[in-house]
Amino acid sequence: MRNEEMVMTTRNAPVMDALVDFVLGLELAAVPLPVVEAAGRSMTDWLGTAIRGSIEPLADAAARVITATGGEPQATIVGRGQRTSALLASLANGAQGHALDFDDTHLPAVLHGAAAVAPVVFALAEWRHAGGAEALAAFIAGFEVATGIGRVLGKRLTERGWHVTATVGTFGAAAAAGRMLGLDARQLAHALGLAGTQAAGLTQSFGTMAKPLHPGKAAMNGLLAAMLAREGFTGSTTMLDAPDGLAGTFVGVTDLHRAAEHVGKRWELLENSTKFYAACHLVHATIDAGRAIGARTPLAAEAIESVRCRVAPLTLKAADQREPRTPLAAKFSVRFCAAMALLRGDAGEADFTEASLADPAVARVMARVSPEGDDQLGIAAAHMAVRLANGRVIEERITAARGTPGNPGTRDDL
C-alpha cells in the first residue's frame, strides 16, 4: 500500500470503498508491465490527438474565452503555449484531445478512457511538479475507475442518450486528481460524490463541438471536485449506488457490485482500443468491411446498386446521422463512413471535409446504404453486402475492428 493511513476504508458504501481503496492503494511497481505499457500508449495517443486538436476551430474559441477570463498560469494548453489555471487547461485540453474523435476507446465501457483523465494528469503534473511515475500511476487509477464503472453502465447510459465519456469520465478525472493532490480516503470519497453530481453530457450533441466539450468538462469537473474535497467540501459518498445517485437516476439501476469486484483485478487498460479512423469507434468495423471490399474489387459509385450494413443496435443509437451536413456530423454517420470506405479506401482526418460531403459520388453511394441493427453483432463487428448494378453481390464480415484487442494491428500501424 502507498500509505496505510490513507487507504483506510470509508465505510460508506461497498462500491465507493472499493474504488477509494484501489485508487489510494495502487502501487505502480505492482502493476503488470503490459498494463503500464498500455497506459503509456494511451497517454501518448491522447497527447497526439490533443496536439492536432489544438488547431481546430473549437480550440481557438476556447482559447479566446480563457484569454478573456484569465487564470493563474499553472498549466499549459497543449500545442498552443498558452498557460492558464489547471482547471481551464483541463477543460481546453480535454476538448482538444477529442476534437477529431480520433482518441482511443474502451469499447466494453463505450468510453474514451483517456479523454477526461489525461488532461487532469498533465495539468497537475505541470502545476504540482509531479514525477513521471506519479503521473502514470494516477492515470492508471483514473482510467481503471472510469472504465470499471463504464463497463457496468456504459451501454445502458448510451441507450438512454447519456454520453458515457462525459458522465462516467468525471469519476476517473476525480480519482486521478485525488491521488495526485494527496487526498485521504474520506476526502476522495467526497470528491467522487462531488464528481457524480456534476456528471452531464447528451448523445444529442454528437456531431457538434459540444461532444468534445464533454471530456473537457468532465476533466475540469473531476479536478474541481478533488480540489474542493481537499478543502473540506463534502459530497454524497453513496453517489454511485444510491437510488437517487447517478446510476439509479440515469438508468434505473443501483447494483454496481461488478465495478467494485473487478477493480484492480481485471485491468481494463488491456481491453483498450486504438482508433485507425477519425470517426465514431462504433462505425470502424463498417469502415473495415468497406475497405476490404473496395480493395478486392475497386468500385465506381455508378456500379453500386445497394449497400446493406448490419451493425450492433448501439451503433445506430450513436452513429445514424442520415444526411450529415458538417464534417463533424459525418463522423457519426454509418452511411457516410461506408461510402468513404468503399470509394476511397479510408476514413481518415482528411476525408471528413466539406468537399467530401459535396462529392456527388459520395452522396450517390450514401443514398444506397441501408444500416440495420443486428442483436447478434458486437459493437466491434459488422457485416456488409454490396449489390452491384450487374447483380453481383460482394460480402464482408468483420468480427473485430482493426485496433481492438481482437485485431490490434502492428506497431507500424500505430
GROMACS .gro file of C-alpha atoms in nm:
model
  414
    1MET     CA    1   0.000   0.000   0.000
    2ARG     CA    2   0.118   0.355  -0.074
    3ASN     CA    3   0.013   0.485   0.267
    4GLU     CA    4  -0.175   0.267   0.513
    5GLU     CA    5  -0.342   0.563   0.683
    6MET     CA    6  -0.471   0.699   0.351
    7VAL     CA    7  -0.607   0.363   0.241
    8MET     CA    8  -0.846   0.315   0.531
    9THR     CA    9  -1.194   0.236   0.404
   10THR     CA   10  -1.464   0.500   0.416
   11ARG     CA   11  -1.735   0.257   0.533
   12ASN     CA   12  -1.997   0.447   0.338
   13ALA     CA   13  -2.087   0.213   0.052
   14PRO     CA   14  -1.911  -0.102  -0.069
   15VAL     CA   15  -1.863   0.031  -0.423
   16MET     CA   16  -1.719   0.361  -0.305
   17ASP     CA   17  -1.495   0.185  -0.052
   18ALA     CA   18  -1.353  -0.047  -0.319
   19LEU     CA   19  -1.279   0.236  -0.562
   20VAL     CA   20  -1.120   0.456  -0.296
   21ASP     CA   21  -0.904   0.173  -0.165
   22PHE     CA   22  -0.791   0.089  -0.518
   23VAL     CA   23  -0.701   0.447  -0.611
   24LEU     CA   24  -0.506   0.520  -0.294
   25GLY     CA   25  -0.352   0.175  -0.265
   26LEU     CA   26  -0.227   0.135  -0.621
   27GLU     CA   27   0.149   0.076  -0.637
   28LEU     CA   28   0.299   0.130  -0.981
   29ALA     CA   29   0.568  -0.132  -0.916
   30ALA     CA   30   0.295  -0.392  -0.859
   31VAL     CA   31   0.106  -0.313  -1.180
   32PRO     CA   32   0.176  -0.573  -1.453
   33LEU     CA   33   0.413  -0.445  -1.720
   34PRO     CA   34   0.162  -0.488  -2.007
   35VAL     CA   35  -0.080  -0.263  -1.818
   36VAL     CA   36   0.188   0.002  -1.765
   37GLU     CA   37   0.279  -0.016  -2.134
   38ALA     CA   38  -0.087   0.016  -2.233
   39ALA     CA   39  -0.118   0.322  -2.010
   40GLY     CA   40   0.185   0.479  -2.176
   41ARG     CA   41   0.038   0.415  -2.521
   42SER     CA   42  -0.295   0.563  -2.418
   43MET     CA   43  -0.137   0.878  -2.275
   44THR     CA   44   0.078   0.918  -2.586
   45ASP     CA   45  -0.223   0.863  -2.812
   46TRP     CA   46  -0.420   1.126  -2.621
   47LEU     CA   47  -0.133   1.376  -2.635
   48GLY     CA   48  -0.106   1.334  -3.011
   49THR     CA   49  -0.477   1.393  -3.063
   50ALA     CA   50  -0.467   1.696  -2.832
   51ILE     CA   51  -0.177   1.849  -3.025
   52ARG     CA   52  -0.360   1.802  -3.355
   53GLY     CA   53  -0.681   1.926  -3.198
   54SER     CA   54  -0.507   2.247  -3.094
   55ILE     CA   55  -0.552   2.392  -3.446
   56GLU     CA   56  -0.922   2.314  -3.469
   57PRO     CA   57  -1.178   2.599  -3.451
   58LEU     CA   58  -1.305   2.478  -3.115
   59ALA     CA   59  -0.955   2.522  -2.969
   60ASP     CA   60  -0.944   2.879  -3.098
   61ALA     CA   61  -1.281   2.954  -2.940
   62ALA     CA   62  -1.178   2.805  -2.606
   63ALA     CA   63  -0.850   2.998  -2.610
   64ARG     CA   64  -1.033   3.327  -2.663
   65VAL     CA   65  -1.262   3.257  -2.368
   66ILE     CA   66  -0.964   3.165  -2.150
   67THR     CA   67  -0.780   3.482  -2.252
   68ALA     CA   68  -1.084   3.690  -2.162
   69THR     CA   69  -1.139   3.523  -1.824
   70GLY     CA   70  -0.777   3.490  -1.715
   71GLY     CA   71  -0.640   3.241  -1.467
   72GLU     CA   72  -0.320   3.169  -1.278
   73PRO     CA   73  -0.053   3.032  -1.518
   74GLN     CA   74  -0.045   2.685  -1.366
   75ALA     CA   75  -0.065   2.460  -1.672
   76THR     CA   76  -0.018   2.477  -2.049
   77ILE     CA   77  -0.279   2.432  -2.320
   78VAL     CA   78  -0.128   2.160  -2.536
   79GLY     CA   79   0.005   2.275  -2.872
   80ARG     CA   80  -0.070   2.643  -2.812
   81GLY     CA   81   0.175   2.753  -2.543
   82GLN     CA   82  -0.097   2.943  -2.360
   83ARG     CA   83  -0.085   2.899  -1.982
   84THR     CA   84  -0.382   2.924  -1.752
   85SER     CA   85  -0.526   2.764  -1.440
   86ALA     CA   86  -0.514   2.387  -1.409
   87LEU     CA   87  -0.894   2.385  -1.424
   88LEU     CA   88  -0.917   2.577  -1.751
   89ALA     CA   89  -0.622   2.388  -1.901
   90SER     CA   90  -0.805   2.062  -1.826
   91LEU     CA   91  -1.114   2.199  -1.998
   92ALA     CA   92  -0.928   2.315  -2.310
   93ASN     CA   93  -0.703   2.011  -2.340
   94GLY     CA   94  -0.991   1.772  -2.282
   95ALA     CA   95  -1.181   1.932  -2.569
   96GLN     CA   96  -0.877   1.937  -2.798
   97GLY     CA   97  -0.800   1.571  -2.735
   98HIS     CA   98  -1.148   1.472  -2.851
   99ALA     CA   99  -1.185   1.730  -3.128
  100LEU     CA  100  -1.124   1.487  -3.415
  101ASP     CA  101  -1.284   1.184  -3.248
  102PHE     CA  102  -0.952   1.011  -3.311
  103ASP     CA  103  -0.868   0.919  -2.949
  104ASP     CA  104  -0.863   0.564  -2.818
  105THR     CA  105  -1.175   0.393  -2.687
  106HIS     CA  106  -1.263   0.129  -2.429
  107LEU     CA  107  -1.544  -0.042  -2.618
  108PRO     CA  108  -1.683  -0.261  -2.335
  109ALA     CA  109  -1.743   0.062  -2.141
  110VAL     CA  110  -1.840   0.265  -2.452
  111LEU     CA  111  -1.598   0.520  -2.312
  112HIS     CA  112  -1.294   0.720  -2.418
  113GLY     CA  113  -1.094   0.632  -2.108
  114ALA     CA  114  -0.808   0.878  -2.152
  115ALA     CA  115  -1.022   1.169  -2.269
  116ALA     CA  116  -1.114   1.308  -1.927
  117VAL     CA  117  -0.830   1.158  -1.722
  118ALA     CA  118  -0.519   1.255  -1.921
  119PRO     CA  119  -0.595   1.632  -1.925
  120VAL     CA  120  -0.609   1.635  -1.545
  121VAL     CA  121  -0.290   1.430  -1.508
  122PHE     CA  122  -0.096   1.655  -1.746
  123ALA     CA  123  -0.225   1.974  -1.583
  124LEU     CA  124  -0.149   1.862  -1.228
  125ALA     CA  125   0.189   1.716  -1.322
  126GLU     CA  126   0.292   2.057  -1.456
  127TRP     CA  127   0.137   2.259  -1.176
  128ARG     CA  128   0.249   2.035  -0.889
  129HIS     CA  129   0.584   1.935  -1.046
  130ALA     CA  130   0.493   1.568  -1.024
  131GLY     CA  131   0.726   1.299  -1.150
  132GLY     CA  132   0.652   1.064  -1.435
  133ALA     CA  133   0.585   0.764  -1.213
  134GLU     CA  134   0.336   0.960  -1.004
  135ALA     CA  135   0.156   1.084  -1.314
  136LEU     CA  136   0.146   0.738  -1.471
  137ALA     CA  137   0.006   0.579  -1.154
  138ALA     CA  138  -0.263   0.847  -1.130
  139PHE     CA  139  -0.357   0.793  -1.495
  140ILE     CA  140  -0.390   0.418  -1.443
  141ALA     CA  141  -0.603   0.472  -1.133
  142GLY     CA  142  -0.834   0.718  -1.307
  143PHE     CA  143  -0.864   0.512  -1.624
  144GLU     CA  144  -0.950   0.195  -1.432
  145VAL     CA  145  -1.212   0.370  -1.219
  146ALA     CA  146  -1.386   0.527  -1.519
  147THR     CA  147  -1.382   0.215  -1.735
  148GLY     CA  148  -1.476  -0.012  -1.446
  149ILE     CA  149  -1.791   0.193  -1.386
  150GLY     CA  150  -1.845   0.227  -1.760
  151ARG     CA  151  -1.832  -0.148  -1.814
  152VAL     CA  152  -2.137  -0.180  -1.588
  153LEU     CA  153  -2.329   0.129  -1.703
  154GLY     CA  154  -2.193   0.227  -2.044
  155LYS     CA  155  -2.434   0.055  -2.281
  156ARG     CA  156  -2.737   0.143  -2.072
  157LEU     CA  157  -2.630   0.506  -2.046
  158THR     CA  158  -2.583   0.525  -2.423
  159GLU     CA  159  -2.924   0.370  -2.487
  160ARG     CA  160  -3.078   0.641  -2.266
  161GLY     CA  161  -2.897   0.921  -2.452
  162TRP     CA  162  -2.620   0.987  -2.200
  163HIS     CA  163  -2.263   1.027  -2.327
  164VAL     CA  164  -2.056   0.785  -2.119
  165THR     CA  165  -1.727   0.972  -2.160
  166ALA     CA  166  -1.895   1.281  -2.016
  167THR     CA  167  -2.094   1.124  -1.736
  168VAL     CA  168  -1.858   0.849  -1.619
  169GLY     CA  169  -1.535   1.017  -1.724
  170THR     CA  170  -1.571   1.271  -1.446
  171PHE     CA  171  -1.524   0.992  -1.186
  172GLY     CA  172  -1.196   0.891  -1.350
  173ALA     CA  173  -1.080   1.253  -1.354
  174ALA     CA  174  -1.164   1.296  -0.986
  175ALA     CA  175  -0.986   0.972  -0.896
  176ALA     CA  176  -0.667   1.072  -1.078
  177ALA     CA  177  -0.678   1.423  -0.935
  178GLY     CA  178  -0.747   1.297  -0.585
  179ARG     CA  179  -0.445   1.072  -0.593
  180MET     CA  180  -0.215   1.346  -0.726
  181LEU     CA  181  -0.343   1.600  -0.473
  182GLY     CA  182  -0.282   1.363  -0.183
  183LEU     CA  183  -0.641   1.321  -0.069
  184ASP     CA  184  -0.712   1.077   0.212
  185ALA     CA  185  -0.984   0.814   0.188
  186ARG     CA  186  -1.259   1.032   0.331
  187GLN     CA  187  -1.171   1.323   0.104
  188LEU     CA  188  -1.154   1.104  -0.205
  189ALA     CA  189  -1.496   0.955  -0.134
  190HIS     CA  190  -1.636   1.306  -0.115
  191ALA     CA  191  -1.451   1.402  -0.434
  192LEU     CA  192  -1.613   1.114  -0.620
  193GLY     CA  193  -1.950   1.220  -0.483
  194LEU     CA  194  -1.890   1.577  -0.599
  195ALA     CA  195  -1.784   1.445  -0.940
  196GLY     CA  196  -2.103   1.245  -0.974
  197THR     CA  197  -2.334   1.535  -0.907
  198GLN     CA  198  -2.164   1.728  -1.189
  199ALA     CA  199  -2.194   1.444  -1.441
  200ALA     CA  200  -2.364   1.551  -1.764
  201GLY     CA  201  -2.348   1.516  -2.142
  202LEU     CA  202  -2.602   1.400  -2.400
  203THR     CA  203  -2.557   1.197  -2.718
  204GLN     CA  204  -2.776   1.453  -2.895
  205SER     CA  205  -2.456   1.660  -2.906
  206PHE     CA  206  -2.275   1.406  -3.125
  207GLY     CA  207  -2.163   1.566  -3.448
  208THR     CA  208  -2.117   1.910  -3.290
  209MET     CA  209  -1.840   2.081  -3.093
  210ALA     CA  210  -2.035   2.004  -2.777
  211LYS     CA  211  -1.925   1.639  -2.793
  212PRO     CA  212  -1.554   1.720  -2.743
  213LEU     CA  213  -1.659   1.974  -2.482
  214HIS     CA  214  -1.788   1.678  -2.279
  215PRO     CA  215  -1.450   1.527  -2.182
  216GLY     CA  216  -1.315   1.877  -2.125
  217LYS     CA  217  -1.593   1.947  -1.878
  218ALA     CA  218  -1.557   1.601  -1.722
  219ALA     CA  219  -1.185   1.666  -1.670
  220MET     CA  220  -1.245   2.013  -1.529
  221ASN     CA  221  -1.530   1.897  -1.305
  222GLY     CA  222  -1.335   1.599  -1.174
  223LEU     CA  223  -1.039   1.819  -1.088
  224LEU     CA  224  -1.266   2.076  -0.926
  225ALA     CA  225  -1.428   1.801  -0.719
  226ALA     CA  226  -1.089   1.686  -0.587
  227MET     CA  227  -0.972   2.040  -0.515
  228LEU     CA  228  -1.290   2.119  -0.324
  229ALA     CA  229  -1.280   1.793  -0.129
  230ARG     CA  230  -0.924   1.866  -0.021
  231GLU     CA  231  -1.050   2.189   0.137
  232GLY     CA  232  -1.328   2.015   0.328
  233PHE     CA  233  -1.611   2.035   0.074
  234THR     CA  234  -1.842   1.733   0.106
  235GLY     CA  235  -2.044   1.529  -0.139
  236SER     CA  236  -2.253   1.214  -0.131
  237THR     CA  237  -2.038   0.910  -0.060
  238THR     CA  238  -2.317   0.685  -0.189
  239MET     CA  239  -2.340   0.870  -0.520
  240LEU     CA  240  -2.273   0.561  -0.729
  241ASP     CA  241  -2.527   0.313  -0.598
  242ALA     CA  242  -2.795   0.502  -0.404
  243PRO     CA  243  -3.147   0.504  -0.556
  244ASP     CA  244  -3.115   0.875  -0.626
  245GLY     CA  245  -2.749   0.852  -0.724
  246LEU     CA  246  -2.606   0.860  -1.073
  247ALA     CA  247  -2.686   0.503  -1.179
  248GLY     CA  248  -3.029   0.497  -1.019
  249THR     CA  249  -3.132   0.830  -1.167
  250PHE     CA  250  -2.979   0.793  -1.512
  251VAL     CA  251  -3.052   0.427  -1.592
  252GLY     CA  252  -3.262   0.293  -1.306
  253VAL     CA  253  -3.008   0.051  -1.156
  254THR     CA  254  -2.826   0.058  -0.824
  255ASP     CA  255  -2.628  -0.266  -0.830
  256LEU     CA  256  -2.272  -0.171  -0.922
  257HIS     CA  257  -2.104  -0.454  -0.736
  258ARG     CA  258  -1.925  -0.570  -1.053
  259ALA     CA  259  -1.739  -0.239  -1.069
  260ALA     CA  260  -1.621  -0.297  -0.712
  261GLU     CA  261  -1.541  -0.666  -0.755
  262HIS     CA  262  -1.311  -0.631  -1.054
  263VAL     CA  263  -1.127  -0.304  -0.994
  264GLY     CA  264  -0.756  -0.379  -0.964
  265LYS     CA  265  -0.811  -0.744  -1.056
  266ARG     CA  266  -0.919  -0.719  -1.421
  267TRP     CA  267  -0.711  -0.449  -1.586
  268GLU     CA  268  -0.934  -0.252  -1.820
  269LEU     CA  269  -0.637  -0.091  -1.995
  270LEU     CA  270  -0.568  -0.427  -2.160
  271GLU     CA  271  -0.905  -0.401  -2.337
  272ASN     CA  272  -0.848  -0.051  -2.471
  273SER     CA  273  -0.876   0.003  -2.847
  274THR     CA  274  -0.678   0.230  -3.077
  275LYS     CA  275  -0.852   0.426  -3.349
  276PHE     CA  276  -0.730   0.398  -3.706
  277TYR     CA  277  -1.010   0.616  -3.842
  278ALA     CA  278  -1.119   0.966  -3.739
  279ALA     CA  279  -1.479   0.866  -3.672
  280CYS     CA  280  -1.706   0.723  -3.405
  281HIS     CA  281  -1.548   0.396  -3.295
  282LEU     CA  282  -1.874   0.208  -3.339
  283VAL     CA  283  -1.854   0.250  -3.719
  284HIS     CA  284  -1.496   0.125  -3.751
  285ALA     CA  285  -1.600  -0.231  -3.831
  286THR     CA  286  -1.819  -0.096  -4.112
  287ILE     CA  287  -1.522   0.102  -4.244
  288ASP     CA  288  -1.304  -0.209  -4.229
  289ALA     CA  289  -1.565  -0.403  -4.427
  290GLY     CA  290  -1.594  -0.133  -4.692
  291ARG     CA  291  -1.217  -0.103  -4.728
  292ALA     CA  292  -1.182  -0.479  -4.767
  293ILE     CA  293  -1.449  -0.492  -5.038
  294GLY     CA  294  -1.302  -0.192  -5.219
  295ALA     CA  295  -0.953  -0.339  -5.205
  296ARG     CA  296  -1.071  -0.665  -5.363
  297THR     CA  297  -1.294  -0.501  -5.622
  298PRO     CA  298  -1.232  -0.131  -5.696
  299LEU     CA  299  -1.575   0.025  -5.735
  300ALA     CA  300  -1.719   0.334  -5.901
  301ALA     CA  301  -2.026   0.493  -5.749
  302GLU     CA  302  -2.233   0.413  -6.059
  303ALA     CA  303  -2.160   0.041  -6.019
  304ILE     CA  304  -2.313   0.022  -5.669
  305GLU     CA  305  -2.681  -0.065  -5.657
  306SER     CA  306  -2.721  -0.108  -5.281
  307VAL     CA  307  -2.517  -0.143  -4.963
  308ARG     CA  308  -2.660  -0.335  -4.670
  309CYS     CA  309  -2.475  -0.269  -4.344
  310ARG     CA  310  -2.557  -0.483  -4.043
  311VAL     CA  311  -2.424  -0.341  -3.717
  312ALA     CA  312  -2.486  -0.361  -3.344
  313PRO     CA  313  -2.803  -0.173  -3.241
  314LEU     CA  314  -2.592   0.054  -3.020
  315THR     CA  315  -2.407   0.171  -3.332
  316LEU     CA  316  -2.730   0.307  -3.475
  317LYS     CA  317  -2.801   0.482  -3.146
  318ALA     CA  318  -2.470   0.667  -3.161
  319ALA     CA  319  -2.392   0.698  -3.532
  320ASP     CA  320  -2.700   0.703  -3.752
  321GLN     CA  321  -2.675   1.054  -3.894
  322ARG     CA  322  -2.869   1.008  -4.217
  323GLU     CA  323  -2.774   1.327  -4.400
  324PRO     CA  324  -2.474   1.479  -4.223
  325ARG     CA  325  -2.427   1.843  -4.313
  326THR     CA  326  -2.093   1.906  -4.145
  327PRO     CA  327  -1.765   1.712  -4.126
  328LEU     CA  328  -1.824   1.663  -3.753
  329ALA     CA  329  -2.167   1.513  -3.814
  330ALA     CA  330  -2.021   1.285  -4.084
  331LYS     CA  331  -1.807   1.115  -3.819
  332PHE     CA  332  -2.133   0.981  -3.674
  333SER     CA  333  -2.284   0.855  -3.998
  334VAL     CA  334  -2.271   0.487  -4.093
  335ARG     CA  335  -2.379   0.590  -4.442
  336PHE     CA  336  -2.102   0.843  -4.497
  337CYS     CA  337  -1.831   0.621  -4.349
  338ALA     CA  338  -1.941   0.323  -4.558
  339ALA     CA  339  -1.936   0.534  -4.874
  340MET     CA  340  -1.588   0.672  -4.800
  341ALA     CA  341  -1.451   0.326  -4.726
  342LEU     CA  342  -1.591   0.178  -5.048
  343LEU     CA  343  -1.491   0.464  -5.276
  344ARG     CA  344  -1.171   0.598  -5.120
  345GLY     CA  345  -1.049   0.312  -4.905
  346ASP     CA  346  -1.018   0.518  -4.588
  347ALA     CA  347  -1.194   0.737  -4.334
  348GLY     CA  348  -0.906   0.943  -4.202
  349GLU     CA  349  -0.893   1.300  -4.087
  350ALA     CA  350  -0.850   1.428  -4.444
  351ASP     CA  351  -1.169   1.252  -4.557
  352PHE     CA  352  -1.405   1.441  -4.328
  353THR     CA  353  -1.433   1.767  -4.519
  354GLU     CA  354  -1.693   1.990  -4.679
  355ALA     CA  355  -1.559   1.877  -5.017
  356SER     CA  356  -1.625   1.512  -4.934
  357LEU     CA  357  -1.979   1.594  -4.825
  358ALA     CA  358  -2.036   1.778  -5.153
  359ASP     CA  359  -1.889   1.499  -5.369
  360PRO     CA  360  -2.171   1.364  -5.594
  361ALA     CA  361  -2.019   1.015  -5.595
  362VAL     CA  362  -2.017   1.002  -5.215
  363ALA     CA  363  -2.374   1.132  -5.200
  364ARG     CA  364  -2.486   0.872  -5.455
  365VAL     CA  365  -2.344   0.582  -5.254
  366MET     CA  366  -2.468   0.722  -4.921
  367ALA     CA  367  -2.821   0.719  -5.059
  368ARG     CA  368  -2.783   0.347  -5.130
  369VAL     CA  369  -2.657   0.249  -4.785
  370SER     CA  370  -2.909   0.079  -4.555
  371PRO     CA  371  -2.786   0.032  -4.196
  372GLU     CA  372  -2.963  -0.237  -3.993
  373GLY     CA  373  -2.932  -0.325  -3.626
  374ASP     CA  374  -2.840  -0.687  -3.551
  375ASP     CA  375  -2.851  -0.813  -3.192
  376GLN     CA  376  -2.611  -1.092  -3.283
  377LEU     CA  377  -2.329  -0.848  -3.361
  378GLY     CA  378  -2.098  -0.692  -3.103
  379ILE     CA  379  -2.008  -0.324  -3.122
  380ALA     CA  380  -1.671  -0.408  -3.280
  381ALA     CA  381  -1.832  -0.619  -3.555
  382ALA     CA  382  -2.018  -0.556  -3.880
  383HIS     CA  383  -2.141  -0.727  -4.195
  384MET     CA  384  -2.159  -0.551  -4.532
  385ALA     CA  385  -2.324  -0.675  -4.852
  386VAL     CA  386  -2.276  -0.467  -5.168
  387ARG     CA  387  -2.504  -0.540  -5.462
  388LEU     CA  388  -2.366  -0.420  -5.794
  389ALA     CA  389  -2.563  -0.299  -6.094
  390ASN     CA  390  -2.474  -0.622  -6.275
  391GLY     CA  391  -2.639  -0.827  -6.000
  392ARG     CA  392  -2.321  -0.946  -5.832
  393VAL     CA  393  -2.315  -0.935  -5.451
  394ILE     CA  394  -1.990  -0.884  -5.258
  395GLU     CA  395  -1.991  -0.951  -4.885
  396GLU     CA  396  -1.751  -0.890  -4.599
  397ARG     CA  397  -1.787  -0.984  -4.233
  398ILE     CA  398  -1.575  -0.816  -3.965
  399THR     CA  399  -1.566  -0.985  -3.624
  400ALA     CA  400  -1.317  -0.745  -3.462
  401ALA     CA  401  -1.248  -0.397  -3.597
  402ARG     CA  402  -0.885  -0.303  -3.655
  403GLY     CA  403  -0.735  -0.153  -3.341
  404THR     CA  404  -0.943  -0.359  -3.097
  405PRO     CA  405  -0.783  -0.623  -2.871
  406GLY     CA  406  -0.903  -0.894  -3.109
  407ASN     CA  407  -0.735  -0.725  -3.407
  408PRO     CA  408  -0.481  -0.478  -3.264
  409GLY     CA  409  -0.278  -0.407  -3.575
  410THR     CA  410   0.101  -0.389  -3.586
  411ARG     CA  411   0.337  -0.149  -3.415
  412ASP     CA  412   0.400   0.008  -3.756
  413ASP     CA  413   0.024   0.062  -3.793
  414LEU     CA  414   0.022   0.253  -3.466
   0.00000   0.00000   0.00000
